[in-house]
Coordinates of C-alpha atoms and ligand atoms in Angstrom, one line a residue:
M1137 CA -33.8 5.4 52.3
S1138 CA -32.7 4.1 55.8
E1139 CA -31.1 6.3 58.6
G1140 CA -27.3 6.2 58.8
V1141 CA -26.7 5.5 55.1
D1142 CA -23.9 7.5 53.6
P1143 CA -25.6 10.5 51.9
I1144 CA -23.5 10.0 48.7
L1145 CA -24.7 6.4 48.6
N1146 CA -28.2 7.6 49.1
E1147 CA -27.9 10.0 46.2
Q1148 CA -26.5 7.2 44.0
L1149 CA -29.4 4.9 44.9
K1150 CA -31.9 7.6 44.0
K1151 CA -30.3 8.1 40.6
L1152 CA -30.2 4.4 40.0
Q1153 CA -33.9 4.1 41.0
A1154 CA -34.8 6.9 38.5
K1155 CA -32.7 5.2 35.8
Y1156 CA -34.4 1.8 36.2
N1157 CA -37.9 3.3 36.7
V1158 CA -37.6 4.9 33.2
M1159 CA -37.2 1.4 31.7
G1160 CA -39.9 -0.1 34.0
Q1161 CA -37.2 -2.3 35.7
D1162 CA -37.1 -3.3 39.3
L1163 CA -33.9 -1.9 40.9
S1164 CA -33.9 -4.3 43.7
S1165 CA -33.6 -7.3 41.4
Y1166 CA -30.6 -5.7 39.7
L1167 CA -29.0 -5.1 43.1
D1168 CA -29.5 -8.8 43.8
G1169 CA -27.6 -9.5 40.6
L1170 CA -24.8 -7.3 41.8
L1171 CA -24.7 -9.1 45.1
Y1172 CA -24.2 -12.5 43.4
A1173 CA -22.0 -11.5 40.5
D1174 CA -18.3 -12.3 40.6
Y1175 CA -15.7 -9.6 40.7
L1176 CA -14.3 -8.7 37.3
T1177 CA -10.8 -10.0 36.6
Y1178 CA -8.1 -8.6 34.3
W1179 CA -7.9 -11.7 32.3
D1180 CA -11.6 -11.9 31.7
Y1181 CA -11.9 -8.2 30.9
I1182 CA -9.4 -8.3 28.1
H1183 CA -10.3 -11.9 27.0
L1184 CA -6.7 -13.0 27.5
D1185 CA -7.3 -16.7 27.0
T1186 CA -9.1 -16.0 23.7
L1187 CA -6.4 -13.6 22.6
L1188 CA -3.7 -16.1 23.2
S1189 CA -5.6 -18.8 21.4
L1190 CA -5.7 -16.9 18.1
Q1191 CA -2.3 -18.0 16.8
S1192 CA -2.3 -21.0 14.6
P1193 CA 1.0 -21.6 12.8
K1194 CA 0.9 -23.7 9.7
T1195 CA 4.4 -25.1 10.3
S1196 CA 6.5 -26.1 13.3
F1197 CA 9.1 -23.3 12.7
P1198 CA 9.1 -21.3 16.0
D1199 CA 9.6 -17.9 14.2
E1200 CA 6.2 -18.3 12.5
K1201 CA 4.6 -17.3 15.8
I1202 CA 6.4 -13.9 15.6
F1203 CA 5.1 -13.4 12.1
I1204 CA 1.5 -14.1 13.1
V1205 CA 1.5 -12.1 16.3
Y1206 CA 3.2 -9.1 14.7
H1207 CA 0.5 -9.1 11.9
Q1208 CA -2.2 -9.3 14.6
I1209 CA -0.6 -6.4 16.5
T1210 CA -0.5 -4.4 13.3
E1211 CA -4.2 -5.1 12.6
L1212 CA -5.1 -4.0 16.2
Y1213 CA -3.3 -0.7 15.6
F1214 CA -5.0 -0.3 12.2
N1215 CA -8.3 -0.8 14.1
L1216 CA -7.4 1.9 16.6
I1217 CA -6.6 4.2 13.6
L1218 CA -10.0 3.5 12.1
W1219 CA -11.7 4.0 15.4
E1220 CA -10.3 7.6 15.3
T1221 CA -11.1 8.3 11.7
E1222 CA -14.7 7.1 12.3
Q1223 CA -15.2 9.4 15.2
I1224 CA -13.8 12.3 13.2
A1225 CA -16.2 11.6 10.4
N1226 CA -19.2 11.5 12.7
N1227 CA -18.5 14.5 14.9
Q1228 CA -21.1 17.1 14.1
A1229 CA -19.6 19.7 16.5
I1230 CA -15.9 19.4 15.6
T1231 CA -13.3 21.9 17.0
E1232 CA -9.7 22.4 15.9
V1233 CA -8.3 21.2 19.2
W1234 CA -10.3 18.0 19.2
F1235 CA -9.5 17.3 15.5
L1236 CA -5.8 17.9 16.1
D1237 CA -5.8 15.7 19.1
R1238 CA -7.3 12.8 17.1
I1239 CA -4.9 13.2 14.2
K1240 CA -2.0 13.1 16.7
R1241 CA -3.4 9.9 18.0
V1242 CA -3.3 8.4 14.5
N1243 CA 0.2 9.7 14.0
R1244 CA 1.3 8.1 17.3
Y1245 CA -0.1 4.7 16.2
F1246 CA 1.7 4.9 12.8
H1247 CA 4.9 6.0 14.6
Q1248 CA 4.7 2.8 16.7
L1249 CA 4.1 0.7 13.7
R1250 CA 7.0 2.2 11.8
E1251 CA 9.4 1.9 14.7
S1252 CA 8.4 -1.7 15.6
F1253 CA 8.7 -3.0 12.0
S1254 CA 12.3 -4.1 12.9
I1255 CA 10.6 -7.0 14.7
M1256 CA 9.9 -8.3 11.2
V1257 CA 13.1 -7.2 9.5
E1258 CA 15.5 -8.3 12.2
G1259 CA 13.5 -10.4 14.5
M1260 CA 13.1 -13.7 12.5
E1261 CA 15.6 -16.2 11.2
K1262 CA 15.7 -15.8 7.4
D1263 CA 16.0 -19.5 6.8
Q1264 CA 12.9 -20.2 8.9
F1265 CA 11.0 -17.4 7.2
L1266 CA 11.8 -18.5 3.7
K1267 CA 10.5 -22.0 4.6
F1268 CA 7.3 -21.2 6.5
R1269 CA 6.2 -18.6 4.0
M1270 CA 5.7 -21.3 1.5
S1271 CA 3.0 -22.8 3.7
L1272 CA 1.1 -19.5 3.6
L1273 CA 0.6 -19.2 -0.1
P1274 CA -1.3 -17.3 -1.5
A1275 CA -2.1 -15.3 1.6
S1276 CA -0.4 -12.0 1.9
G1277 CA -0.5 -8.8 4.1
F1278 CA -1.6 -7.3 0.8
Q1279 CA -5.0 -8.7 1.8
S1280 CA -5.3 -6.4 4.8
A1281 CA -8.7 -4.8 4.4
Q1282 CA -8.2 -2.4 7.3
Y1283 CA -5.2 -0.9 5.6
R1284 CA -7.4 -0.1 2.6
L1285 CA -10.2 1.2 4.8
I1286 CA -7.7 3.6 6.5
E1287 CA -6.8 5.0 3.1
I1288 CA -10.5 5.4 2.2
S1289 CA -11.3 7.1 5.5
C1290 CA -8.3 9.5 5.1
T1291 CA -8.8 10.9 1.6
D1292 CA -10.9 11.0 -1.5
M1293 CA -11.0 7.8 -3.6
I1294 CA -9.5 9.7 -6.5
N1295 CA -6.2 10.2 -4.6
L1296 CA -5.9 6.4 -4.3
V1297 CA -6.3 5.9 -8.1
N1298 CA -3.3 5.3 -10.4
A1299 CA -1.6 8.6 -10.9
A1300 CA -1.9 8.3 -14.7
E1301 CA -5.7 7.7 -14.5
R1302 CA -6.5 10.6 -12.1
P1303 CA -6.8 13.4 -14.6
A1304 CA -9.7 11.5 -16.3
L1305 CA -11.7 11.3 -13.0
T1306 CA -13.0 13.8 -10.4
E1307 CA -13.7 13.5 -6.7
Y1308 CA -17.3 12.8 -7.5
S1309 CA -16.9 10.4 -10.5
D1310 CA -18.9 7.2 -10.4
I1311 CA -17.5 5.1 -7.5
D1312 CA -17.3 2.0 -9.8
L1313 CA -15.0 3.9 -12.1
Q1314 CA -12.8 5.1 -9.3
V1315 CA -12.6 1.7 -7.6
E1316 CA -11.8 0.1 -11.0
K1317 CA -8.6 2.2 -11.2
L1318 CA -7.4 1.9 -7.6
S1319 CA -3.6 1.8 -7.6
W1320 CA -3.2 -1.4 -5.6
R1321 CA -5.4 -3.3 -8.0
S1322 CA -3.2 -2.8 -10.9
G1323 CA -0.1 -3.3 -8.8
A1324 CA -0.9 -6.8 -7.8
T1325 CA -0.3 -8.5 -11.0
E1326 CA 1.6 -11.7 -11.6
W1327 CA 5.3 -11.5 -11.9
A1328 CA 5.5 -13.7 -14.9
T1329 CA 2.2 -13.2 -16.8
G1330 CA 1.0 -9.7 -15.8
K1331 CA -2.4 -11.3 -14.9
K1332 CA -4.3 -10.6 -11.6
T1333 CA -2.8 -12.7 -8.8
L1334 CA -5.0 -15.2 -6.9
T1335 CA -4.2 -13.1 -3.8
L1336 CA -5.8 -10.1 -5.5
Q1337 CA -8.8 -12.1 -7.0
Q1338 CA -9.7 -13.5 -3.6
F1339 CA -9.3 -10.1 -1.9
E1340 CA -11.5 -8.3 -4.4
E1341 CA -14.2 -10.9 -4.2
K1342 CA -14.5 -10.6 -0.5
Y1343 CA -14.0 -6.9 0.0
L1344 CA -14.7 -4.8 -3.1
P1345 CA -18.4 -4.2 -2.1
T1346 CA -17.2 -3.0 1.4
F1347 CA -14.6 -0.6 -0.1
K1348 CA -17.2 0.9 -2.5
A1349 CA -19.7 1.4 0.4
M1350 CA -17.0 2.9 2.6
G1351 CA -16.0 5.2 -0.3
M1352 CA -19.5 6.5 -0.7
R1353 CA -20.0 6.9 3.1
Y1354 CA -16.8 8.9 3.4
R1355 CA -17.1 11.0 0.3
D1356 CA -17.9 14.1 2.3
K1357 CA -16.5 13.3 5.6
N1358 CA -13.1 11.7 5.2
I1359 CA -10.1 13.4 6.9
R1360 CA -9.2 15.5 3.9
K1361 CA -12.7 16.8 3.4
T1362 CA -13.0 17.6 7.1
Y1363 CA -9.7 19.5 7.0
L1364 CA -10.7 21.5 3.9
K1365 CA -14.2 22.3 5.2
Y1366 CA -13.3 23.4 8.7
F1367 CA -9.5 24.1 9.2
P1368 CA -8.0 24.9 5.8
D1369 CA -5.7 27.6 7.2
S1370 CA -4.7 26.1 10.5
K1371 CA -0.9 25.6 10.6
P1372 CA -1.0 23.0 13.4
V1373 CA -3.6 21.0 11.5
I1374 CA -1.6 21.2 8.3
D1375 CA 1.6 20.1 10.1
A1376 CA -0.2 17.1 11.7
L1377 CA -1.7 16.1 8.4
R1378 CA 1.6 16.3 6.6
E1379 CA 3.0 14.1 9.3
L1380 CA 0.1 11.6 8.8
D1381 CA 0.7 11.6 5.0
T1382 CA 4.4 10.9 5.6
Y1383 CA 3.8 8.1 8.1
A1384 CA 1.1 6.4 6.1
N1385 CA 2.5 6.8 2.6
V1386 CA 6.2 7.0 2.9
L1387 CA 7.6 5.8 6.3
W1388 CA 5.5 2.8 7.0
P1389 CA 5.7 1.6 3.4
L1390 CA 9.5 2.1 3.5
A1391 CA 9.8 0.1 6.7
H1392 CA 7.6 -2.6 5.2
M1393 CA 9.7 -2.6 2.0
K1394 CA 12.8 -3.1 4.0
A1395 CA 11.3 -6.4 5.2
S1396 CA 10.6 -7.4 1.6
G1397 CA 14.1 -6.5 0.6
H1398 CA 15.7 -8.3 3.5
Y1399 CA 13.9 -11.6 3.0
L1400 CA 13.0 -11.7 -0.7
H1401 CA 15.9 -10.0 -2.4
K1402 CA 18.6 -12.1 -3.9
A1403 CA 21.4 -10.8 -6.0
E1404 CA 20.7 -12.8 -9.1
Q1405 CA 16.9 -12.8 -9.0
D1406 CA 14.3 -11.6 -6.5
I1407 CA 12.4 -14.3 -4.7
K1408 CA 8.7 -14.4 -5.5
A1409 CA 6.4 -12.9 -2.9
T1410 CA 3.7 -15.1 -1.3
G1411 CA 1.1 -13.0 -3.2
G1412 CA 3.2 -13.6 -6.4
T1413 CA 3.3 -9.9 -7.3
N1414 CA 5.8 -7.7 -9.0
W1415 CA 6.5 -6.2 -5.6
Q1416 CA 9.7 -4.4 -6.6
K1417 CA 7.7 -2.2 -8.9
F1418 CA 4.7 -1.9 -6.8
L1419 CA 5.7 -1.4 -3.2
P1420 CA 8.1 1.6 -3.4
P1421 CA 6.3 4.9 -2.3
R1422 CA 8.2 6.8 -5.0
F1423 CA 6.4 4.7 -7.7
Q1424 CA 3.0 4.6 -5.9
K1425 CA 3.0 8.4 -5.2
I1426 CA -0.1 8.0 -3.0
M1427 CA -0.8 11.2 -1.0
F1428 CA -3.9 11.7 1.2
F1429 CA -3.5 15.5 1.2
P1430 CA -1.9 16.4 -2.2
E1431 CA -2.6 20.2 -1.7
L1432 CA -0.3 20.2 1.3
W1433 CA 2.8 19.3 -0.7
S1434 CA 4.8 21.5 -3.1
D1435 CA 5.6 20.3 -6.7
L1436 CA 9.1 19.5 -5.6
E1437 CA 8.0 17.5 -2.6
K1438 CA 5.6 15.6 -4.9
E1439 CA 8.4 15.0 -7.3
E1440 CA 10.7 13.7 -4.5
W1441 CA 8.0 11.6 -2.8
G1442 CA 9.5 8.6 -1.1
K1443 CA 13.0 9.4 -2.3
A1444 CA 16.1 10.1 -0.1
A1445 CA 15.8 13.9 -0.8
F1446 CA 12.3 13.9 0.6
L1447 CA 13.3 12.2 3.8
S1448 CA 16.3 14.4 4.4
N1449 CA 14.2 17.6 4.1
P1450 CA 15.2 19.4 7.3
S1451 CA 11.8 21.0 7.7
E1452 CA 10.4 17.6 8.5
T1453 CA 11.6 17.6 12.1
F1454 CA 9.3 14.8 13.1
L1455 CA 11.1 12.5 10.7
A1456 CA 14.2 12.7 12.9
S1457 CA 12.5 10.7 15.7
Ligands
LIG739 C1 8.6 -10.3 6.7 C2 7.6 -9.5 6.7 C3 6.9 -9.1 5.4 C4 7.2 -9.3 4.1 C5 8.5 -10.0 3.5 C6 6.2 -8.7 3.3 C7 6.1 -8.8 1.9 C8 5.1 -8.2 1.1 C9 5.1 -8.2 -0.3 C10 6.1 -8.9 -1.2 C11 4.0 -7.5 -0.7 C12 3.5 -7.3 -2.1 C13 2.3 -8.2 -2.3 C14 2.6 -9.6 -2.4 O1 3.2 -10.0 -3.4 O2 2.3 -10.4 -1.5 C15 3.3 -7.1 0.5 C16 2.2 -6.3 0.5 C17 1.6 -5.8 1.7 N1 1.9 -6.2 3.0 FE1 3.6 -7.2 3.5 N2 5.2 -8.2 4.1 C18 5.6 -8.4 5.4 C19 5.0 -8.0 6.6 C20 3.8 -7.3 6.6 C21 3.1 -6.9 7.8 C22 3.5 -7.2 9.2 C23 1.9 -6.3 7.4 C24 0.9 -5.8 8.3 C25 -0.4 -6.0 8.1 C26 1.9 -6.3 5.9 C27 1.0 -5.7 5.2 C28 1.1 -5.5 3.8 C29 0.2 -4.6 3.0 C30 -0.9 -3.7 3.6 C31 0.6 -4.8 1.7 C32 0.0 -4.0 0.5 C33 0.9 -2.8 0.4 C34 0.6 -1.8 -0.7 O3 -0.5 -1.9 -1.3 O4 1.3 -0.8 -0.9 N3 3.1 -6.9 5.5 N4 4.0 -7.5 1.6

């Protein structure tokens, strides 16, 4: 290296040389590339133009844009949650501090989602919503695959099965049997006829193989299994997991239900959902009784799941926020 070159730079050049030598590459050519390359900009780095081109309303009602963007925001948060559950599942040298930190991240994302749901409940004109929603049939947020993948990455498939069917199955029952009895599949039946909705049929056709594969892949490394294997007696972990269960299976569902009630509830007869489901019977957490970590709840808490008594339990300090 030449005289007068900053020693730090010299060191960096040596390291780069070693790196490129390993791959049989000519460092000098790559340095030329660096010389001619443009500086990175913010808008290119986050693909801003692409991002802002991904909203295609089906109608000219201005509030439809809010509906689309908020769904997209939610899917991005779901993606961040899955990013964490995937890392937890694949960490071969997991420590309590690291695990707790990751669960807290997930809880933070759910917190944001719950808090921001008022953008749906209060942030659109009802008249516009009731009109543009008719152009979206039979699409529904029900068809969010990431929402289902979060469930599968957090707990054993058996905990996502209809409560009445669980006793007949075990954690290691045939995956086809478990998937057959998934709670959301029986929930999405037609209001009038009790048959599978088109929304459900299309969703199953596209994603059931993915859900089965994910279920098998996460059988021994979902969040519940990781907790039971490594940190079954840790109070901070237990607190964080109870918080996660509450956000995912009570608070977010209740915030979401509030939107359904606000837009679709009419005194004389509820308005049919875009997915055409019996949503009044299916959405409330007190009916679904889905818990990722059932062993962390007392019989009374399970009994009160999703009800006012559960939410006013003073020991749940985080609920106050
Ligand atoms: C005004 C706003 C909203 C209303 C009125 C609404 C309404 C509904 C209804 C009625 C259902 C039952 C299935 C059906 O018949 O379609 C449902 C399910 C669902 N929606 Fe929404 N929704 C809204 C916003 C959202 C948003 C922003 C998301 C985010 C992705 C979302 C995700 C879901 C999910 C995951 C389900 C399945 C829930 C479960 O299985 O427990 N929804 N929604």
